[in-house]
Every structure is written in C-alpha cells, then in structure tokens.
GROMACS .gro file of C-alpha atoms in nm:
model
  230
    1UNK     CA    1  -2.818   1.062   2.180
    2UNK     CA    2  -2.737   0.723   2.164
    3UNK     CA    3  -2.477   0.611   2.041
    4UNK     CA    4  -2.451   0.382   1.722
    5UNK     CA    5  -2.386  -0.019   1.822
    6UNK     CA    6  -2.013  -0.122   1.785
    7UNK     CA    7  -2.105  -0.429   1.522
    8UNK     CA    8  -2.287  -0.167   1.297
    9UNK     CA    9  -1.994   0.094   1.284
   10UNK     CA   10  -1.725  -0.247   1.195
   11UNK     CA   11  -2.007  -0.324   0.893
   12UNK     CA   12  -2.051   0.015   0.794
   13UNK     CA   13  -1.654   0.097   0.805
   14UNK     CA   14  -1.629  -0.283   0.629
   15UNK     CA   15  -1.922  -0.212   0.358
   16UNK     CA   16  -1.700   0.131   0.270
   17UNK     CA   17  -1.373   0.015   0.219
   18UNK     CA   18  -1.455  -0.313   0.003
   19UNK     CA   19  -1.693  -0.032  -0.192
   20UNK     CA   20  -1.438   0.204  -0.243
   21UNK     CA   21  -1.175  -0.097  -0.394
   22UNK     CA   22  -1.490  -0.238  -0.587
   23UNK     CA   23  -1.491   0.117  -0.791
   24UNK     CA   24  -1.151   0.218  -0.806
   25UNK     CA   25  -0.974  -0.173  -0.834
   26UNK     CA   26  -0.689  -0.068  -0.757
   27UNK     CA   27  -0.598  -0.367  -0.626
   28UNK     CA   28  -0.714  -0.526  -0.893
   29UNK     CA   29  -0.522  -0.281  -1.155
   30UNK     CA   30  -0.185  -0.169  -0.958
   31UNK     CA   31  -0.153  -0.419  -0.711
   32UNK     CA   32  -0.201  -0.763  -0.833
   33UNK     CA   33   0.016  -0.692  -1.173
   34UNK     CA   34   0.267  -0.503  -0.925
   35UNK     CA   35   0.283  -0.795  -0.688
   36UNK     CA   36   0.335  -1.044  -1.011
   37UNK     CA   37   0.538  -0.860  -1.166
   38UNK     CA   38   0.753  -0.973  -0.817
   39UNK     CA   39   0.704  -1.299  -0.882
   40UNK     CA   40   0.779  -1.332  -1.231
   41UNK     CA   41   1.115  -1.093  -1.212
   42UNK     CA   42   1.239  -1.383  -0.923
   43UNK     CA   43   1.121  -1.648  -1.190
   44UNK     CA   44   1.381  -1.485  -1.398
   45UNK     CA   45   1.635  -1.387  -1.178
   46UNK     CA   46   1.686  -1.695  -1.015
   47UNK     CA   47   1.610  -1.960  -1.289
   48UNK     CA   48   1.632  -2.239  -1.069
   49UNK     CA   49   1.350  -2.508  -1.038
   50UNK     CA   50   1.504  -2.601  -0.718
   51UNK     CA   51   1.586  -2.269  -0.606
   52UNK     CA   52   1.235  -2.128  -0.660
   53UNK     CA   53   1.081  -2.415  -0.510
   54UNK     CA   54   1.274  -2.382  -0.193
   55UNK     CA   55   1.232  -1.983  -0.169
   56UNK     CA   56   0.815  -1.990  -0.295
   57UNK     CA   57   0.692  -1.949   0.044
   58UNK     CA   58   0.915  -1.623   0.107
   59UNK     CA   59   0.847  -1.454  -0.222
   60UNK     CA   60   0.489  -1.518  -0.160
   61UNK     CA   61   0.498  -1.328   0.182
   62UNK     CA   62   0.737  -1.051   0.035
   63UNK     CA   63   0.530  -0.983  -0.258
   64UNK     CA   64   0.229  -0.980  -0.001
   65UNK     CA   65   0.428  -0.714   0.231
   66UNK     CA   66   0.534  -0.475  -0.028
   67UNK     CA   67   0.149  -0.476  -0.141
   68UNK     CA   68   0.024  -0.410   0.158
   69UNK     CA   69   0.173  -0.066   0.179
   70UNK     CA   70  -0.032   0.001  -0.124
   71UNK     CA   71  -0.325  -0.129   0.044
   72UNK     CA   72  -0.233   0.059   0.354
   73UNK     CA   73  -0.170   0.421   0.188
   74UNK     CA   74  -0.416   0.459  -0.040
   75UNK     CA   75  -0.712   0.338   0.227
   76UNK     CA   76  -0.618   0.594   0.442
   77UNK     CA   77  -0.502   0.866   0.199
   78UNK     CA   78  -0.923   0.847   0.082
   79UNK     CA   79  -1.032   0.912   0.457
   80UNK     CA   80  -0.806   1.169   0.528
   81UNK     CA   81  -0.813   1.355   0.215
   82UNK     CA   82  -1.208   1.443   0.305
   83UNK     CA   83  -1.119   1.421   0.722
   84UNK     CA   84  -1.331   1.136   0.659
   85UNK     CA   85  -1.173   0.997   1.040
   86UNK     CA   86  -1.225   1.325   1.213
   87UNK     CA   87  -1.563   1.345   1.105
   88UNK     CA   88  -1.614   1.026   1.323
   89UNK     CA   89  -1.436   1.135   1.569
   90UNK     CA   90  -1.565   1.432   1.636
   91UNK     CA   91  -1.964   1.212   1.576
   92UNK     CA   92  -1.836   1.028   1.918
   93UNK     CA   93  -1.771   0.688   1.700
   94UNK     CA   94  -1.571   0.452   1.854
   95UNK     CA   95  -1.288   0.449   1.658
   96UNK     CA   96  -1.189   0.047   1.779
   97UNK     CA   97  -1.521  -0.034   1.596
   98UNK     CA   98  -1.381   0.146   1.233
   99UNK     CA   99  -0.972   0.019   1.351
  100UNK     CA  100  -1.193  -0.342   1.346
  101UNK     CA  101  -1.413  -0.231   1.017
  102UNK     CA  102  -1.062  -0.125   0.784
  103UNK     CA  103  -0.859  -0.415   0.984
  104UNK     CA  104  -1.115  -0.695   0.852
  105UNK     CA  105  -1.151  -0.492   0.479
  106UNK     CA  106  -0.729  -0.502   0.454
  107UNK     CA  107  -0.735  -0.856   0.545
  108UNK     CA  108  -0.992  -0.977   0.279
  109UNK     CA  109  -0.780  -0.775   0.027
  110UNK     CA  110  -0.476  -0.926   0.141
  111UNK     CA  111  -0.610  -1.279   0.183
  112UNK     CA  112  -0.771  -1.174  -0.224
  113UNK     CA  113  -0.416  -1.140  -0.331
  114UNK     CA  114  -0.230  -1.445  -0.147
  115UNK     CA  115  -0.485  -1.642  -0.320
  116UNK     CA  116  -0.309  -1.534  -0.658
  117UNK     CA  117   0.026  -1.496  -0.568
  118UNK     CA  118  -0.005  -1.848  -0.454
  119UNK     CA  119  -0.141  -1.991  -0.782
  120UNK     CA  120   0.134  -1.778  -0.952
  121UNK     CA  121   0.399  -1.970  -0.724
  122UNK     CA  122   0.202  -2.321  -0.851
  123UNK     CA  123   0.214  -2.214  -1.201
  124UNK     CA  124   0.612  -2.054  -1.190
  125UNK     CA  125   0.785  -2.208  -0.972
  126UNK     CA  126   0.640  -2.545  -0.993
  127UNK     CA  127   0.604  -2.587  -0.599
  128UNK     CA  128   0.338  -2.905  -0.455
  129UNK     CA  129   0.118  -2.917  -0.163
  130UNK     CA  130  -0.028  -3.207   0.022
  131UNK     CA  131  -0.362  -3.256   0.169
  132UNK     CA  132  -0.175  -3.188   0.522
  133UNK     CA  133   0.012  -2.903   0.351
  134UNK     CA  134  -0.325  -2.753   0.170
  135UNK     CA  135  -0.484  -2.671   0.510
  136UNK     CA  136  -0.169  -2.605   0.675
  137UNK     CA  137  -0.126  -2.326   0.369
  138UNK     CA  138  -0.502  -2.207   0.427
  139UNK     CA  139  -0.454  -2.141   0.814
  140UNK     CA  140  -0.168  -1.976   0.763
  141UNK     CA  141  -0.263  -1.741   0.518
  142UNK     CA  142  -0.566  -1.669   0.736
  143UNK     CA  143  -0.333  -1.561   1.018
  144UNK     CA  144  -0.048  -1.401   0.861
  145UNK     CA  145  -0.333  -1.174   0.703
  146UNK     CA  146  -0.503  -1.136   0.990
  147UNK     CA  147  -0.223  -1.006   1.180
  148UNK     CA  148  -0.109  -0.809   0.881
  149UNK     CA  149  -0.472  -0.594   0.881
  150UNK     CA  150  -0.416  -0.515   1.208
  151UNK     CA  151  -0.078  -0.402   1.164
  152UNK     CA  152  -0.136  -0.247   0.909
  153UNK     CA  153  -0.464  -0.021   0.976
  154UNK     CA  154  -0.251   0.047   1.351
  155UNK     CA  155   0.030   0.203   1.121
  156UNK     CA  156  -0.198   0.334   0.892
  157UNK     CA  157  -0.361   0.579   1.141
  158UNK     CA  158  -0.021   0.622   1.280
  159UNK     CA  159   0.075   0.814   1.000
  160UNK     CA  160  -0.236   0.907   0.868
  161UNK     CA  161  -0.244   1.314   0.758
  162UNK     CA  162   0.164   1.309   0.832
  163UNK     CA  163   0.419   1.433   0.543
  164UNK     CA  164   0.604   1.203   0.392
  165UNK     CA  165   0.394   0.918   0.504
  166UNK     CA  166   0.444   0.734   0.194
  167UNK     CA  167   0.833   0.693   0.275
  168UNK     CA  168   0.729   0.677   0.664
  169UNK     CA  169   0.514   0.393   0.658
  170UNK     CA  170   0.702   0.177   0.489
  171UNK     CA  171   1.014   0.220   0.762
  172UNK     CA  172   0.755   0.177   1.046
  173UNK     CA  173   0.580  -0.074   0.955
  174UNK     CA  174   0.877  -0.327   0.815
  175UNK     CA  175   1.044  -0.377   1.155
  176UNK     CA  176   0.759  -0.459   1.269
  177UNK     CA  177   0.623  -0.715   1.050
  178UNK     CA  178   0.924  -0.929   1.031
  179UNK     CA  179   0.823  -1.160   1.264
  180UNK     CA  180   0.531  -1.253   0.994
  181UNK     CA  181   0.748  -1.225   0.742
  182UNK     CA  182   0.931  -1.529   0.841
  183UNK     CA  183   0.695  -1.694   1.031
  184UNK     CA  184   0.447  -1.734   0.752
  185UNK     CA  185   0.756  -1.841   0.546
  186UNK     CA  186   0.843  -2.121   0.730
  187UNK     CA  187   0.512  -2.279   0.757
  188UNK     CA  188   0.447  -2.188   0.360
  189UNK     CA  189   0.750  -2.392   0.308
  190UNK     CA  190   0.622  -2.648   0.523
  191UNK     CA  191   0.317  -2.655   0.387
  192UNK     CA  192   0.543  -2.679   0.008
  193UNK     CA  193   0.744  -2.967   0.191
  194UNK     CA  194   1.057  -2.751   0.069
  195UNK     CA  195   1.407  -2.828   0.148
  196UNK     CA  196   1.233  -3.140   0.281
  197UNK     CA  197   1.039  -2.975   0.534
  198UNK     CA  198   0.790  -3.154   0.712
  199UNK     CA  199   0.407  -3.064   0.747
  200UNK     CA  200   0.398  -3.061   1.124
  201UNK     CA  201   0.690  -2.807   1.128
  202UNK     CA  202   0.470  -2.545   0.982
  203UNK     CA  203   0.203  -2.569   1.265
  204UNK     CA  204   0.448  -2.446   1.555
  205UNK     CA  205   0.537  -2.113   1.289
  206UNK     CA  206   0.108  -2.036   1.266
  207UNK     CA  207   0.123  -2.041   1.652
  208UNK     CA  208   0.295  -1.729   1.652
  209UNK     CA  209   0.105  -1.568   1.375
  210UNK     CA  210  -0.224  -1.643   1.613
  211UNK     CA  211  -0.030  -1.475   1.910
  212UNK     CA  212   0.090  -1.145   1.643
  213UNK     CA  213  -0.247  -1.129   1.589
  214UNK     CA  214  -0.430  -1.122   1.878
  215UNK     CA  215  -0.152  -0.925   2.007
  216UNK     CA  216  -0.192  -0.636   1.765
  217UNK     CA  217  -0.558  -0.735   1.733
  218UNK     CA  218  -0.625  -0.608   2.083
  219UNK     CA  219  -0.350  -0.338   2.160
  220UNK     CA  220  -0.484  -0.207   1.801
  221UNK     CA  221  -0.834  -0.170   1.913
  222UNK     CA  222  -0.689   0.080   2.222
  223UNK     CA  223  -0.429   0.202   2.075
  224UNK     CA  224  -0.588   0.343   1.722
  225UNK     CA  225  -0.834   0.579   1.926
  226UNK     CA  226  -0.596   0.794   2.092
  227UNK     CA  227  -0.340   0.728   1.749
  228UNK     CA  228  -0.661   0.939   1.566
  229UNK     CA  229  -0.727   1.202   1.814
  230UNK     CA  230  -0.313   1.323   1.812
   0.00000   0.00000   0.00000
C-alpha cells in the first residue's frame, strides 16, 4: 500500500479543522465574545487612557493565550470523541503531517482572533501605530501565533484523552508560552510606541518569537507521533 503524500495529509487535516470551525462557529460564537469581554473588562477596570495605552499590548496577548486553551481543547475533543487520531495512527498516516495541518489551522484561527483584538485595542484603548510599527505588528502577530499554534497542538496532543484535560492543559501550557507572552507584548508595545518605546526595539523580540516557533515546529513534528502512540 502506498503511503499518502505528506502534503495531502497536511491539506486534508487543515481543511477538516477549518470546516469544523466554519460549521460549529466556536471561535465566532464563543472565543471572540470571551476575548472581547476580557478587553472590555480591563478598559473599565483601569479606566485611564494613559495606562490602557501602555498595557494594550499585554492585554491583547493575554486574551489570545486564554482563547488558545479553548480552541485547542475544542479541536482535540472532536478528534478524541470519535477516535480519529487512533484511526489515523492505525492507518499508518504520517502523524507529523497531522501535527502540521492542525497547527496551521490553529494559527489561522489565532490570526483572525488577533485582528479583532487589535481592532478592539484601537477602539477601546486609543492606541496608534506608524507605518513602520504596522509592519512590526503584522510580523509579530504572524510569528507569535505560529509559535502558539505549534505548542498548542503539541500539548493538545499530549493531553488528548487524559482525565481532567480541561485543567491539565492550562497548567502544562502556561509556563511554556510565557516567552511568547513576554516577547509578543514587548514587540506590540514597540509597534504602538507605548511608553516612548521605539519601533526598532521590537525586532529583537520578533527574533525570539521566530526561534520559539522554529523550535516547537521542528520538535513538535518529531514528538507528536510518539505522544499520540502513548
């Protein structure tokens, strides 16, 4: 029996996850209102334009990471409920391709979420961005969400099917994504010019985000299969 090409598996898994989201609308009906509520609550809690402008970057990425847990748990709950991952393993499908497909789907959903959150920051927190800051911001979003997509998929596979995965996933994932939270926040603050930060200061943090994404992209591709097998 010939093995299915890796690119076809990646495309099939990616399409499947996005179709499930399009039909269930979990991101639209649950994640977006949840993330938006976080942004609104902080706007009322802090109630100071200067403070809000300084912390806007951190609030965007806190909301993104909290939303990450919901999206990852939903994605793997569907796969484990009908033993889809077990079926793929038994069929001899390359699980690294499954990892990449799910990670890309998760990344695309996070990018869509961040577009809305950044728009909310402009509206609620009155932040501003220059042309150079916009390039930095877009690059930061792509690199950070890619890293979160890889690590979220890896740890989602690790906790899939385990008892209490709803609480186990955040406990395992929060310490790991701390570098993304810090680096993405600093890069976003530089893009917004928060606290007088220069745009050029953000590119070093984007470099850290790129390294994080590369490490978990490669590591996840190698480790996802063994984790699912166990």
